[in-house]
Coordinates of C-alpha atoms in Angstrom, one line a residue:
M1 CA 57.6 -11.8 -69.5
K2 CA 60.7 -11.5 -67.3
L3 CA 58.9 -12.8 -64.1
F4 CA 61.7 -12.3 -61.6
Q5 CA 62.4 -8.8 -62.9
E6 CA 58.7 -7.9 -62.5
M7 CA 58.6 -9.4 -59.0
E8 CA 61.7 -7.5 -57.9
K9 CA 60.4 -4.2 -59.4
Y10 CA 57.3 -4.2 -57.3
N11 CA 58.5 -6.4 -54.4
Y12 CA 56.3 -9.4 -54.9
E13 CA 56.9 -12.2 -52.3
Q14 CA 55.7 -15.3 -54.1
V15 CA 54.2 -16.7 -57.3
V16 CA 52.8 -20.3 -57.3
V17 CA 52.0 -21.9 -60.6
C18 CA 49.4 -24.8 -60.2
Q19 CA 48.3 -27.4 -62.7
D20 CA 46.2 -30.5 -62.5
K21 CA 46.0 -32.4 -65.8
A22 CA 43.0 -34.6 -64.9
S23 CA 40.8 -31.6 -64.1
G24 CA 42.2 -29.1 -66.5
L25 CA 43.3 -26.7 -63.7
K26 CA 45.8 -24.0 -64.7
A27 CA 46.1 -21.5 -61.9
I28 CA 48.5 -18.7 -60.9
I29 CA 48.6 -17.7 -57.2
V30 CA 50.4 -14.4 -56.5
I31 CA 51.3 -13.2 -53.0
H32 CA 52.4 -9.6 -53.2
D33 CA 52.9 -8.4 -49.6
T34 CA 52.2 -9.9 -46.1
T35 CA 53.4 -7.0 -44.0
L36 CA 50.0 -6.4 -42.4
G37 CA 49.0 -10.0 -42.3
P38 CA 48.2 -13.1 -44.5
A39 CA 47.4 -12.3 -48.1
L40 CA 43.7 -12.1 -48.9
G41 CA 42.4 -11.9 -52.4
G42 CA 39.9 -13.6 -54.6
T43 CA 40.1 -16.2 -57.4
R44 CA 39.3 -15.0 -60.9
M45 CA 38.5 -17.4 -63.7
W46 CA 38.8 -16.0 -67.2
R47 CA 39.5 -16.8 -70.8
Y48 CA 42.9 -15.2 -71.2
D49 CA 44.4 -14.7 -74.7
S50 CA 47.8 -16.0 -73.5
E51 CA 49.6 -17.3 -70.4
E52 CA 51.5 -14.1 -70.3
A53 CA 48.3 -12.1 -70.1
A54 CA 47.2 -14.3 -67.2
F55 CA 50.4 -13.7 -65.3
E56 CA 50.2 -10.0 -65.9
D57 CA 46.6 -9.9 -64.6
A58 CA 47.5 -11.9 -61.5
L59 CA 50.4 -9.8 -60.6
R60 CA 48.5 -6.5 -61.1
L61 CA 45.5 -7.8 -59.1
A62 CA 47.6 -9.1 -56.2
K63 CA 49.4 -5.7 -55.8
G64 CA 46.0 -4.0 -56.0
M65 CA 44.8 -6.2 -53.1
T66 CA 47.7 -5.1 -50.9
Y67 CA 46.7 -1.5 -51.4
K68 CA 43.0 -2.3 -51.1
N69 CA 43.4 -4.1 -47.8
A70 CA 45.8 -1.5 -46.4
A71 CA 43.6 1.5 -47.3
A72 CA 40.5 -0.3 -45.9
G73 CA 42.3 -0.6 -42.5
L74 CA 42.4 -4.4 -42.6
N75 CA 45.2 -6.4 -41.0
L76 CA 45.7 -8.4 -44.2
G77 CA 48.2 -8.4 -47.0
G78 CA 47.5 -8.7 -50.7
G79 CA 47.3 -11.7 -53.0
K80 CA 45.2 -13.0 -56.0
T81 CA 44.6 -16.1 -58.1
V82 CA 43.7 -16.4 -61.7
I83 CA 42.5 -19.7 -63.2
I84 CA 42.8 -19.9 -67.0
G85 CA 39.6 -21.1 -68.5
D86 CA 36.0 -20.3 -69.5
P87 CA 34.0 -20.1 -66.3
R88 CA 30.8 -20.9 -68.3
K89 CA 32.0 -24.3 -69.5
D90 CA 35.4 -25.4 -68.1
K91 CA 34.5 -25.7 -64.4
N92 CA 34.4 -29.0 -62.5
E93 CA 34.5 -30.2 -58.9
E94 CA 37.9 -31.8 -59.3
M95 CA 39.4 -28.5 -60.5
F96 CA 38.4 -26.6 -57.4
R97 CA 39.4 -29.4 -55.1
A98 CA 42.8 -29.6 -56.6
F99 CA 43.1 -25.8 -56.3
G100 CA 42.1 -26.1 -52.7
R101 CA 44.9 -28.5 -52.0
Y102 CA 47.4 -26.0 -53.4
I103 CA 46.0 -23.3 -51.1
Q104 CA 46.3 -25.6 -48.2
G105 CA 49.9 -26.2 -49.0
L106 CA 50.6 -22.5 -48.5
N107 CA 49.6 -23.0 -44.8
G108 CA 47.7 -19.8 -44.3
R109 CA 50.0 -17.3 -46.2
Y110 CA 47.1 -16.9 -48.7
I111 CA 43.3 -16.8 -48.2
T112 CA 41.1 -16.9 -51.2
A113 CA 37.5 -15.7 -51.9
E114 CA 35.1 -15.3 -54.8
D115 CA 35.9 -13.1 -57.8
V116 CA 35.0 -12.6 -61.4
G117 CA 34.1 -16.0 -62.9
T118 CA 33.8 -17.8 -59.6
T119 CA 30.9 -18.4 -57.2
V120 CA 30.0 -19.2 -53.6
E121 CA 29.5 -22.8 -54.8
D122 CA 33.1 -22.9 -56.1
M123 CA 34.3 -21.6 -52.7
D124 CA 32.4 -24.4 -51.0
I125 CA 34.2 -27.0 -53.1
I126 CA 37.6 -25.3 -52.2
H127 CA 36.5 -25.5 -48.6
D128 CA 36.4 -29.3 -48.8
E129 CA 40.2 -29.1 -49.0
T130 CA 41.2 -26.1 -47.0
D131 CA 39.9 -23.7 -44.3
F132 CA 41.8 -20.8 -46.0
V133 CA 38.9 -19.6 -48.0
T134 CA 36.2 -17.0 -47.3
G135 CA 32.8 -16.2 -48.9
I136 CA 31.5 -19.7 -48.5
S137 CA 27.9 -20.6 -47.9
P138 CA 26.2 -19.2 -44.8
A139 CA 25.6 -22.8 -43.7
F140 CA 29.3 -22.9 -42.8
G141 CA 28.9 -19.7 -40.7
S142 CA 30.1 -17.6 -43.5
S143 CA 28.8 -14.4 -45.2
G144 CA 27.9 -16.0 -48.5
N145 CA 27.9 -14.1 -51.8
P146 CA 29.9 -10.9 -51.3
S147 CA 28.6 -9.2 -54.4
P148 CA 25.7 -7.3 -52.7
V149 CA 28.1 -6.0 -50.0
T150 CA 30.7 -4.9 -52.6
A151 CA 27.9 -3.1 -54.5
Y152 CA 26.9 -1.3 -51.3
G153 CA 30.4 -0.1 -50.8
V154 CA 30.6 1.2 -54.4
Y155 CA 27.3 2.9 -53.9
V156 CA 28.3 4.8 -50.8
G157 CA 31.7 5.6 -52.3
M158 CA 30.0 6.9 -55.4
K159 CA 27.9 9.2 -53.2
A160 CA 31.0 10.6 -51.6
A161 CA 32.5 11.3 -55.0
A162 CA 29.3 12.9 -56.2
K163 CA 29.4 15.2 -53.1
E164 CA 32.7 16.5 -54.2
A165 CA 31.7 16.9 -57.9
F166 CA 28.2 18.2 -57.5
G167 CA 28.0 19.6 -54.0
S168 CA 25.5 16.9 -52.9
D169 CA 25.7 13.2 -52.5
E170 CA 22.1 12.8 -53.7
L171 CA 22.0 10.6 -56.9
T172 CA 18.3 11.1 -57.7
G173 CA 18.1 12.2 -61.4
K174 CA 21.8 11.6 -62.0
V175 CA 22.5 9.9 -65.3
I176 CA 24.9 7.0 -64.6
A177 CA 26.6 4.9 -67.3
V178 CA 27.4 1.5 -66.0
Q179 CA 29.9 -0.7 -68.0
G180 CA 29.2 -4.3 -67.1
V181 CA 26.2 -5.7 -65.4
G182 CA 27.6 -8.7 -63.6
N183 CA 27.0 -9.9 -60.1
V184 CA 28.3 -6.8 -58.3
S185 CA 27.0 -4.3 -60.8
Y186 CA 23.5 -5.7 -60.9
H187 CA 23.2 -5.1 -57.1
L188 CA 24.7 -1.6 -57.6
C189 CA 22.1 -0.8 -60.3
K190 CA 19.4 -1.9 -57.9
L191 CA 20.6 0.6 -55.3
L192 CA 20.9 3.3 -57.9
N193 CA 17.5 2.6 -59.3
E194 CA 15.9 2.7 -55.8
E195 CA 17.4 6.2 -55.3
G196 CA 16.0 7.4 -58.6
A197 CA 19.1 7.5 -60.8
V198 CA 18.8 7.2 -64.6
L199 CA 20.8 4.1 -65.8
I200 CA 22.5 3.5 -69.1
V201 CA 24.1 0.0 -69.2
T202 CA 26.2 -2.3 -71.4
D203 CA 27.7 -5.8 -71.1
I204 CA 29.3 -8.3 -73.4
H205 CA 26.6 -10.8 -72.3
K206 CA 23.2 -10.0 -73.8
E207 CA 21.2 -11.6 -71.1
S208 CA 22.8 -9.4 -68.4
V209 CA 21.8 -6.3 -70.3
E210 CA 18.3 -7.5 -70.8
R211 CA 17.9 -8.2 -67.1
A212 CA 19.0 -4.7 -66.2
V213 CA 16.7 -3.1 -68.8
R214 CA 13.8 -5.2 -67.5
D215 CA 14.4 -4.8 -63.8
F216 CA 15.6 -1.2 -63.6
N217 CA 14.2 0.5 -66.7
A218 CA 17.8 1.0 -67.9
K219 CA 18.7 2.1 -71.4
A220 CA 21.0 -0.3 -73.2
V221 CA 23.9 0.6 -75.5
D222 CA 26.6 -1.3 -77.4
P223 CA 29.8 -2.0 -75.3
D224 CA 32.0 0.5 -77.2
S225 CA 29.3 3.2 -77.1
I226 CA 29.2 3.4 -73.3
F227 CA 32.2 5.8 -73.4
D228 CA 30.4 8.3 -75.5
V229 CA 27.1 8.7 -73.7
E230 CA 26.1 11.9 -72.0
C231 CA 26.2 11.2 -68.3
D232 CA 27.0 12.6 -64.9
I233 CA 28.8 9.5 -63.6
F234 CA 30.7 6.8 -65.4
S235 CA 30.8 3.5 -63.5
P236 CA 33.3 0.9 -64.8
C237 CA 32.2 -2.5 -63.5
A238 CA 33.8 -4.9 -65.9
L239 CA 37.5 -5.7 -66.4
G240 CA 40.4 -3.3 -65.9
A241 CA 42.4 -0.8 -68.0
V242 CA 39.2 0.9 -69.4
I243 CA 40.5 4.4 -68.6
N244 CA 43.1 4.7 -71.4
D245 CA 44.3 6.9 -74.3
D246 CA 41.3 5.8 -76.4
T247 CA 38.5 6.3 -73.9
I248 CA 39.6 9.2 -71.7
N249 CA 38.8 11.9 -74.2
R250 CA 35.4 10.4 -75.0
L251 CA 34.0 10.4 -71.5
K252 CA 31.5 13.1 -70.7
A253 CA 31.2 12.3 -66.9
K254 CA 32.3 14.5 -64.0
V255 CA 32.7 11.4 -61.8
I256 CA 34.3 8.0 -62.3
A257 CA 33.2 5.5 -59.7
G258 CA 32.8 1.8 -60.3
A259 CA 33.5 -1.7 -59.1
A260 CA 36.2 -2.8 -61.6
N261 CA 39.7 -3.4 -60.5
N262 CA 42.7 -1.6 -62.1
Q263 CA 40.5 0.9 -64.0
L264 CA 43.5 3.1 -65.1
K265 CA 45.6 1.5 -67.8
K266 CA 48.6 3.6 -66.8
D267 CA 49.3 6.0 -64.0
E268 CA 49.4 8.8 -66.5
H269 CA 45.7 8.4 -67.1
G270 CA 45.0 9.2 -63.4
E271 CA 47.0 12.4 -64.1
M272 CA 44.9 13.2 -67.1
L273 CA 41.6 12.8 -65.1
H274 CA 43.0 15.2 -62.5
E275 CA 43.9 17.7 -65.1
K276 CA 40.3 17.4 -66.6
D277 CA 38.9 18.0 -63.1
I278 CA 37.1 14.6 -63.2
V279 CA 36.6 13.2 -59.7
Y280 CA 38.0 9.7 -59.8
A281 CA 37.2 7.4 -56.9
P282 CA 40.2 5.0 -56.8
D283 CA 39.0 1.5 -57.6
Y284 CA 40.6 -0.4 -54.7
V285 CA 39.2 2.1 -52.2
I286 CA 35.7 2.2 -53.5
N287 CA 35.3 -1.5 -54.2
A288 CA 36.7 -2.7 -50.9
G289 CA 33.2 -3.6 -49.5
G290 CA 33.5 -7.2 -50.5
V291 CA 36.9 -7.8 -48.9
I292 CA 35.9 -5.9 -45.8
N293 CA 32.9 -8.2 -45.5
V294 CA 34.7 -11.5 -46.0
A295 CA 37.5 -10.4 -43.8
D296 CA 35.0 -10.2 -41.0
E297 CA 34.6 -14.0 -41.3
L298 CA 38.1 -14.4 -39.8
Y299 CA 36.7 -13.1 -36.5
G300 CA 33.4 -15.0 -36.6
Y301 CA 31.1 -13.4 -39.1
N302 CA 28.7 -10.7 -37.8
R303 CA 26.8 -9.0 -40.6
E304 CA 25.8 -5.9 -38.6
R305 CA 29.5 -5.3 -37.7
A306 CA 30.6 -6.0 -41.3
M307 CA 28.1 -3.6 -42.9
K308 CA 29.1 -0.9 -40.4
K309 CA 32.6 -1.2 -41.6
V310 CA 31.6 -1.2 -45.3
E311 CA 29.8 2.1 -44.7
G312 CA 33.3 3.5 -44.0
V313 CA 34.0 3.4 -47.7
Y314 CA 32.2 6.8 -47.9
D315 CA 34.7 8.3 -45.4
N316 CA 37.6 6.6 -47.1
I317 CA 36.8 8.2 -50.4
K318 CA 36.5 11.5 -48.6
K319 CA 39.9 11.0 -47.0
V320 CA 41.4 10.3 -50.4
I321 CA 39.8 13.4 -51.9
D322 CA 41.1 15.5 -48.9
I323 CA 44.6 14.2 -49.4
S324 CA 44.4 14.9 -53.1
K325 CA 43.4 18.5 -52.4
R326 CA 45.8 19.0 -49.6
D327 CA 48.8 17.7 -51.4
R328 CA 47.7 18.8 -54.9
I329 CA 48.0 15.3 -56.3
P330 CA 45.6 13.1 -58.3
T331 CA 43.3 10.9 -56.3
Y332 CA 45.0 7.7 -57.4
L333 CA 48.2 8.9 -55.9
A334 CA 46.4 10.0 -52.8
A335 CA 45.0 6.5 -52.3
D336 CA 48.4 5.0 -52.8
R337 CA 49.8 7.3 -50.2
L338 CA 47.1 6.4 -47.7
A339 CA 47.9 2.6 -48.2
E340 CA 51.7 3.0 -48.3
E341 CA 51.9 5.0 -45.2
R342 CA 50.1 2.4 -43.2
I343 CA 52.3 -0.4 -44.6
E344 CA 55.5 1.5 -43.9
K345 CA 54.4 2.3 -40.3
M346 CA 54.0 -1.5 -39.7
K347 CA 57.4 -2.2 -41.2
D348 CA 59.0 0.5 -39.0
S349 CA 57.2 -1.0 -36.0
R350 CA 58.5 -4.4 -36.7
K351 CA 62.1 -3.1 -37.3
Q352 CA 61.9 -1.3 -33.9
F353 CA 60.6 -4.5 -32.2
L354 CA 63.5 -6.5 -33.7
R355 CA 66.0 -3.9 -32.7
N356 CA 64.7 -3.9 -29.2
G357 CA 64.6 -7.7 -29.1
C358 CA 68.2 -8.0 -30.3
H359 CA 69.2 -5.4 -27.7
I360 CA 67.7 -7.4 -24.9
L361 CA 69.3 -10.6 -26.1
S362 CA 72.7 -8.9 -26.3
R363 CA 72.4 -7.6 -22.8
R364 CA 71.5 -11.1 -21.5
S365 CA 74.5 -12.6 -23.3
Y366 CA 76.9 -10.6 -21.2

């Protein structure tokens, strides 16, 4: 990977590579953009096939957080961390404390939170070394596990997308294929089951599938078969790039709405969904509930206020669909436009402020 070339292409601000031999920490912190405020984004721990794959994921996820935070109306920029390792066997206290010290060294430019492969308990250990962490235990005045709130945001966003596709946001009787039944998706399935949706699920972890089958009367299928099932809504809730050349022609759904980040492998796949008249709820808009929730901690956490903001995901998906129809563009581009316009307005405001400030100084100098 030509790292600086990639950073310049998408205007990344900073990449920090962290290692601690004693604990086995190998982490990559990426800060994409801080125009709207300090970069907020979670810490993912995963078994990457290569260091290059880890860098690519960190860069992609950080950029996604910039757009997610901007589209959600938060005064925060975008960043992300990936830790290379197996979250089921490679974790230890020393690793997360060492990582916390690296975050502290950034002096507030980056604030982290829970993500795939990390937990509230991990965030508590990081908190031993830095205050620049959210999603810690409620005992510290925090919101705790963000997964149920993220799931609620996906749920209301899915209803908004269903309204466009089916004429009603009711999900009773709708067949929903859920790819991945992790922390967020389990809570999403609970909400869907309570409304009377019919669930088809898959996951690479057998125990996660068994729990969903037991608790929600879901039907289980093999991981690769999830793309071929007859369904109304496909909900990708695992890793990214699942909407690609191989899968896009296999999908039977009229709606794609899920919790996973970076669901489109390439932009052209968003174009293909638009041409097929499939309503795609852009990932970073629909899964913003968690970051909206933890961002509320920065003001002194109030759950009622936070949940009210998360309900706004429904309206944000409607805004994206309206822009898509108005400008005759795919929804992924409409979401980008929503985020980019807000960032550019802030940049223009700052430029105007600096120009005015320089003008005042020049007048005083005469």
